[in-house]
Coordinates of C-alpha atoms and ligand atoms in Angstrom, one line a residue:
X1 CA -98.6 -161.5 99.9
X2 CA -99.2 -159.0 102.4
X3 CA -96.3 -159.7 104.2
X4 CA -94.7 -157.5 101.3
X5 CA -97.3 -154.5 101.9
X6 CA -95.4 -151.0 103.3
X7 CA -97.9 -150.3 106.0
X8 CA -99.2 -147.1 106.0
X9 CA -96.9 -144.8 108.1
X10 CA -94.2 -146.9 108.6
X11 CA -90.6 -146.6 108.2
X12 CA -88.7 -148.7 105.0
X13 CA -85.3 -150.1 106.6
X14 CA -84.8 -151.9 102.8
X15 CA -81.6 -154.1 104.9
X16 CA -84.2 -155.6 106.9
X17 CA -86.1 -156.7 103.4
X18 CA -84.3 -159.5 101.8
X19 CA -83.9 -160.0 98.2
X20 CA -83.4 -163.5 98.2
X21 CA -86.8 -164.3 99.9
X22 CA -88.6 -166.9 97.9
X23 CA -90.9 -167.9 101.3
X24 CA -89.3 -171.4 101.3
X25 CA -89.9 -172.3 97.9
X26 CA -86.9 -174.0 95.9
X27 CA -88.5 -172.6 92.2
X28 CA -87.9 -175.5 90.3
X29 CA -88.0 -174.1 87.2
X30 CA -90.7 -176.7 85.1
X31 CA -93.1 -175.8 88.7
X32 CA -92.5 -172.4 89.0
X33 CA -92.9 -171.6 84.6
X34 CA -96.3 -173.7 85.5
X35 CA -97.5 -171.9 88.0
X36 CA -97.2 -168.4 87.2
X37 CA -98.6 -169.4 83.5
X38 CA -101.3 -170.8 85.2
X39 CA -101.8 -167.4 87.0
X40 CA -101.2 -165.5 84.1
X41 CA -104.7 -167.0 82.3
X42 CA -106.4 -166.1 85.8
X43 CA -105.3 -163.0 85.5
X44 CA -106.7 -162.6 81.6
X45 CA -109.9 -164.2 82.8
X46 CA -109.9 -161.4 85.1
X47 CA -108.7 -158.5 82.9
X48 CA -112.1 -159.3 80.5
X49 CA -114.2 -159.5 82.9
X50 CA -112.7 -156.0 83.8
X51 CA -113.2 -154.7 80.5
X52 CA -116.9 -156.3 80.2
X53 CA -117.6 -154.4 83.6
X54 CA -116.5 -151.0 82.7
X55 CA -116.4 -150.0 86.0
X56 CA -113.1 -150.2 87.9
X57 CA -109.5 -148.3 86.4
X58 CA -106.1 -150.6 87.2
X59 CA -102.8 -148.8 87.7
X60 CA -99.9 -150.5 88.6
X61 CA -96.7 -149.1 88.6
X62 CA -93.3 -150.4 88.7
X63 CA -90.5 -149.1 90.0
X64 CA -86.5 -150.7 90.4
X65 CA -82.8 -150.2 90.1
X66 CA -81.5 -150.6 86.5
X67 CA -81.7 -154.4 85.7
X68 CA -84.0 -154.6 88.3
X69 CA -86.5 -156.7 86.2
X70 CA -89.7 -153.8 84.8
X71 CA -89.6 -155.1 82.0
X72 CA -89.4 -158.5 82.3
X73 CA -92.1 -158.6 85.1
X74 CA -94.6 -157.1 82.3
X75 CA -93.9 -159.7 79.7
X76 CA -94.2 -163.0 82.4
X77 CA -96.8 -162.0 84.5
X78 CA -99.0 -160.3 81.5
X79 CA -97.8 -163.4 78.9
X80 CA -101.3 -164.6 78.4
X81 CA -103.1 -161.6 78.8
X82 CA -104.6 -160.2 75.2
X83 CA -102.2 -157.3 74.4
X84 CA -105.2 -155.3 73.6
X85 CA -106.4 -156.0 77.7
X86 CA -103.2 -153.7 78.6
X87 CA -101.5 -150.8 78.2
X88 CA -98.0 -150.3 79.4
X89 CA -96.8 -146.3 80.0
X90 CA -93.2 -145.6 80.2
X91 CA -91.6 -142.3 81.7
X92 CA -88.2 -141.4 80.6
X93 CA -86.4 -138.6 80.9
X94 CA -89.0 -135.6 80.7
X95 CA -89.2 -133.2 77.3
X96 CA -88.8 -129.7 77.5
X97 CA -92.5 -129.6 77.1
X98 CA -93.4 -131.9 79.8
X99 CA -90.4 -129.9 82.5
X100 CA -92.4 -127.3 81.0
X101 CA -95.5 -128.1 83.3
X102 CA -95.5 -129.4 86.8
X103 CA -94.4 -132.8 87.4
X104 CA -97.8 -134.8 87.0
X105 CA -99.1 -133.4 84.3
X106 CA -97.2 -136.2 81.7
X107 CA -98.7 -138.8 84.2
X108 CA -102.0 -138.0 84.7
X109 CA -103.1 -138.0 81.0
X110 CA -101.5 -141.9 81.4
X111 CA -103.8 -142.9 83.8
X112 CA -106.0 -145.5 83.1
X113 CA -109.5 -145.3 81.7
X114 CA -112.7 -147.3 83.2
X115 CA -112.1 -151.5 82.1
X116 CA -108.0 -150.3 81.1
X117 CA -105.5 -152.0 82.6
X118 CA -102.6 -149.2 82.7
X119 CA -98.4 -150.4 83.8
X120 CA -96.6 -147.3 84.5
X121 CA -93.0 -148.5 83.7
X122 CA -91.1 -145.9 85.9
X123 CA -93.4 -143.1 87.0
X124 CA -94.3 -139.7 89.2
X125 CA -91.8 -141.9 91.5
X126 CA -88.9 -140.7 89.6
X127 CA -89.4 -137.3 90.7
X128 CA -88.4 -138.1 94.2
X129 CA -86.0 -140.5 93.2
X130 CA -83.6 -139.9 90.4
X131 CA -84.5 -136.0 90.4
X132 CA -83.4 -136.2 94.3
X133 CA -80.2 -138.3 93.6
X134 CA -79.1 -135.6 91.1
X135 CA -80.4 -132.3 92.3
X136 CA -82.6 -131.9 89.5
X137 CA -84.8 -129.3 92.0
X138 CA -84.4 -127.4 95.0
X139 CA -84.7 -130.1 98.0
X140 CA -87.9 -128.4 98.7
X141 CA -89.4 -128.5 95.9
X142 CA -88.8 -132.9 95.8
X143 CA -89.8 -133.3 99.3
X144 CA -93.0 -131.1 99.2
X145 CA -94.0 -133.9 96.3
X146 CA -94.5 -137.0 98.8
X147 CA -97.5 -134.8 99.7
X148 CA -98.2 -133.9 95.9
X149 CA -98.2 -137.8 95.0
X150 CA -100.5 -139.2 97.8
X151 CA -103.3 -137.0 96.9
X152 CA -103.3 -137.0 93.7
X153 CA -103.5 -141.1 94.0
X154 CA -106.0 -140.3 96.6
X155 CA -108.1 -138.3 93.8
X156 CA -107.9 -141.4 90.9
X157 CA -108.6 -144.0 94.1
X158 CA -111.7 -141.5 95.1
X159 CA -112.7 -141.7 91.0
X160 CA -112.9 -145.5 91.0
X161 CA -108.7 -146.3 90.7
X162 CA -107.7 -149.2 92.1
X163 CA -103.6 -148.5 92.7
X164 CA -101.0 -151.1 93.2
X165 CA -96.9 -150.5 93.2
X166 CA -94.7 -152.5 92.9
X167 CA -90.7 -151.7 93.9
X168 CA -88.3 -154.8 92.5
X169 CA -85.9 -155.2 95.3
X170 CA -82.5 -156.6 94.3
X171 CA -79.4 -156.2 95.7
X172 CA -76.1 -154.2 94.7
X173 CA -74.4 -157.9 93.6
X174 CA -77.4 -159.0 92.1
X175 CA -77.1 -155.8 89.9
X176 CA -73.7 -156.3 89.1
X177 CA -74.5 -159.9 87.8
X178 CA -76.8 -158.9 85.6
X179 CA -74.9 -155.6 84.0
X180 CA -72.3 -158.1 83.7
X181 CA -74.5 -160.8 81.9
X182 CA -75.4 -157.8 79.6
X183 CA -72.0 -157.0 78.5
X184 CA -70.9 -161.0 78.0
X185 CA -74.5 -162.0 75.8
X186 CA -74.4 -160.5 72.8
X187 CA -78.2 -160.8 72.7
X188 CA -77.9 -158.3 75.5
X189 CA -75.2 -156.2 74.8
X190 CA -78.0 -153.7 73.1
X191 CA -79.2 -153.0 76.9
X192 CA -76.1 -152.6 78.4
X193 CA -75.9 -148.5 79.1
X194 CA -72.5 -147.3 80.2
X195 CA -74.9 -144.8 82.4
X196 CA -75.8 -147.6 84.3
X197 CA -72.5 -147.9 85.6
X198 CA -73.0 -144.0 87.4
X199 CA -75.9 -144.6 88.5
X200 CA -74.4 -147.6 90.4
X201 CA -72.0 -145.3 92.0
X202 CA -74.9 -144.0 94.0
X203 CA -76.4 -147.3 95.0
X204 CA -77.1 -146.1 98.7
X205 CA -78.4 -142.5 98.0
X206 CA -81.0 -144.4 95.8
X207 CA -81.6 -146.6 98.5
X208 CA -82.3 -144.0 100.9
X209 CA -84.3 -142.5 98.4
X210 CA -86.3 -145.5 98.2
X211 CA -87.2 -145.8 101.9
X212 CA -88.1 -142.3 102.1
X213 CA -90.5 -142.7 98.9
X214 CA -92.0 -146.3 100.0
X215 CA -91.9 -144.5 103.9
X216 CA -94.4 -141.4 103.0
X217 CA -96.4 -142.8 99.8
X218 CA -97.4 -145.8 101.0
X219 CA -100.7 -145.5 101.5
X220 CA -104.3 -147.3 102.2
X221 CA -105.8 -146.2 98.8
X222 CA -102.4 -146.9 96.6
X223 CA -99.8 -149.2 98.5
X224 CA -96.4 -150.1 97.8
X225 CA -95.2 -153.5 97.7
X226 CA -91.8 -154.6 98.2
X227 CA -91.0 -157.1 95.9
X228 CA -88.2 -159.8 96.5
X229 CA -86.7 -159.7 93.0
X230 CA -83.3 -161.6 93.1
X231 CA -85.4 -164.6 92.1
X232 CA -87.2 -163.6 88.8
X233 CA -89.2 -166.9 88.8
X234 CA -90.4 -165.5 92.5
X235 CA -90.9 -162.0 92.1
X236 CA -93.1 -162.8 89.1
X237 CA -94.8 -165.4 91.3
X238 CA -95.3 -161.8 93.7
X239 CA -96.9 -160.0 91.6
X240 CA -98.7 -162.2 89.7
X241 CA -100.7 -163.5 92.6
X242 CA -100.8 -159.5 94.0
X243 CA -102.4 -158.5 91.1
X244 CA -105.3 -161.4 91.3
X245 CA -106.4 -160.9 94.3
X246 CA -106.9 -157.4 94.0
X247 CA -108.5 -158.3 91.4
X248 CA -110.8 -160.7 93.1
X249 CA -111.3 -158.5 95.8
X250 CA -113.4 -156.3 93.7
X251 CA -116.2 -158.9 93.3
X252 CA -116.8 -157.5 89.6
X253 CA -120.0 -158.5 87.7
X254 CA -120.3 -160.0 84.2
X255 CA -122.7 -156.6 82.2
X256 CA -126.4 -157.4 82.6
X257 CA -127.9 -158.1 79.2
X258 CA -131.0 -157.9 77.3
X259 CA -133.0 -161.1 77.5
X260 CA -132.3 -162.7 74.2
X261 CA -134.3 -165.6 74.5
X262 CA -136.5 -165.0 71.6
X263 CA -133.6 -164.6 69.3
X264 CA -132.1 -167.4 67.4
X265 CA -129.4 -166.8 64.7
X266 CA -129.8 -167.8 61.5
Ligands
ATP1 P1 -85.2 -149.0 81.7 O1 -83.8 -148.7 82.2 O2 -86.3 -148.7 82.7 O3 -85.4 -150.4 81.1 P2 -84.8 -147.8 79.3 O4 -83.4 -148.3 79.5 O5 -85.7 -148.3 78.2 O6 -85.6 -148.0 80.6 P3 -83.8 -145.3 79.8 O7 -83.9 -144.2 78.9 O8 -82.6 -145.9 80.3 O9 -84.8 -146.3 79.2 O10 -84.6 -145.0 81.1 C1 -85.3 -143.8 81.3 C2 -84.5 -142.9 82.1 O11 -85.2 -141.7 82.4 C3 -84.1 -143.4 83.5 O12 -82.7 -143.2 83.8 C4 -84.9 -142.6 84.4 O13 -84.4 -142.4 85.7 C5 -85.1 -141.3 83.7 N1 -86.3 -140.5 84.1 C6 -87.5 -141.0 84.2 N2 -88.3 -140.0 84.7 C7 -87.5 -139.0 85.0 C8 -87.7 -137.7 85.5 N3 -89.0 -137.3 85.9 N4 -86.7 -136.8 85.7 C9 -85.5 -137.2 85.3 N5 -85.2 -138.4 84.8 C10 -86.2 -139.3 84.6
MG2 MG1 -82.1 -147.8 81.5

């Protein structure tokens, strides 16, 4: 999966990342359903063992275009993970109270407590994304925040965070199919948001957006992944297996306990 991982200090040309990557897999749907619900129980094994631990803190965010898939990530790659193992955070458009403070304060009280699994569904990253697309701030007030955002992820990593994002990379057709499925399902038709539409207008200043966020934020202690996401079955598989390893990787200990030897229940 690291073939996926923004190095550090490199520059995000998001044409030379392709959507439609599935590594040379075909995704037969009865293999791949199998597979990622066969990483989904690793990955509950893992979240209890987590909890139990009480010592590591899991942020992952999630960022994409509109349809690009947020939500349907969550509910595959979490689907057998006890819904009281994770808690998903989602940032919309800011209240007066929180515009009221600076731009992390809504986000850091999200952050994830030791054993917590945390999913930031959209994030800080929309401060340098939709807030740049639309002028929301002065341009140096946006571009003084890739800065802002690597040390304040540097601060949770430094307090025991261990920080994975994730960007869902479709393209603009891909998009298009799937506003379009919206609009013909009328199971759908509820998420179909004619705002959508504008924000498709400005497909590239988002995607230079993009590379300029997963360019300057990518960093050692909180990494951006670019996700091929064309595929669902795939860019579940991607995360999925993203997520375990990190996971792995942190060698965590079942709680010693008292010796209970002597005690029997009765
Ligand atoms: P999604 O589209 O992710 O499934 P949703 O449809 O449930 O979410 P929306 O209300 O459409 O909910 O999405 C939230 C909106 O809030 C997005 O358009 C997003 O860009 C916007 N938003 C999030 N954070 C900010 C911010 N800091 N400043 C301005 N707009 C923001
Ligand atoms: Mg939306």
């Amino acid at each position: 999966m690291d073939q996926y991982r923004v190095k550090p200090g490199s520059r995000v040309d998001l044409s030379q990342w392709d959507p439609d990557d599935t590594n040379g897999f075909d995704g037969a749907k009865k293999d791949s359903d199998k597979h990622l619900a066969m990483l989904s129980i690793k990955l509950e094994a893992l979240q209890e063992l987590l909890y139990a631990e009480r010592k590591h803190k899991i942020l992952l965010v999630l960022q994409a275009m509109d349809t690009g898939g947020k939500d349907g990530t969550i509910r595959h790659v979490f689907q057998m993970v006890d819904p009281l193992g994770v808690r998903v955070a989602s940032f919309k458009v800011p209240t007066a109270e929180e515009l009221d403070h600076d731009f992390l304060w809504r986000v850091h009280r999200q952050t994830p407590a030791r054993g917590e699994i945390v999913i930031f569904n959209r994030s800080h990253y929309e401060d340098v994304l939709i807030v740049r697309v639309h002028d929301l701030v002065p341009t140096e007030v946006w571009q003084r925040r890739f800065e802002q955002i690597n040390a304040f992820e540097r601060l949770l990593a430094d307090e025991g965070t261990t920080i994975l994002k994730f960007y869902l990379h479709i393209n603009k057709d891909e998009q298009k199919k799937r506003l379009q499925q919206r609009l013909d399902d009328p199971q759908k038709r509820w998420k179909f948001n004619p705002e959508d539409l504008k924000e498709r207008t400005r497909w590239s200043e988002y995607m230079q957006a993009y590379e300029d966020a997963l360019s300057k934020t990518s960093t050692a202690w909180a990494p951006w992944y670019i996700v091929p996401a064309n595929k669902k079955w795939y860019r579940n598989i991607v995360v999925a297996t993203t997520i375990i390893k990190t996971l792995e990787e942190l060698n965590m200990q079942w709680p010693e306990t008292k010796d209970f030897s002597k005690i029997a229940v009765r």
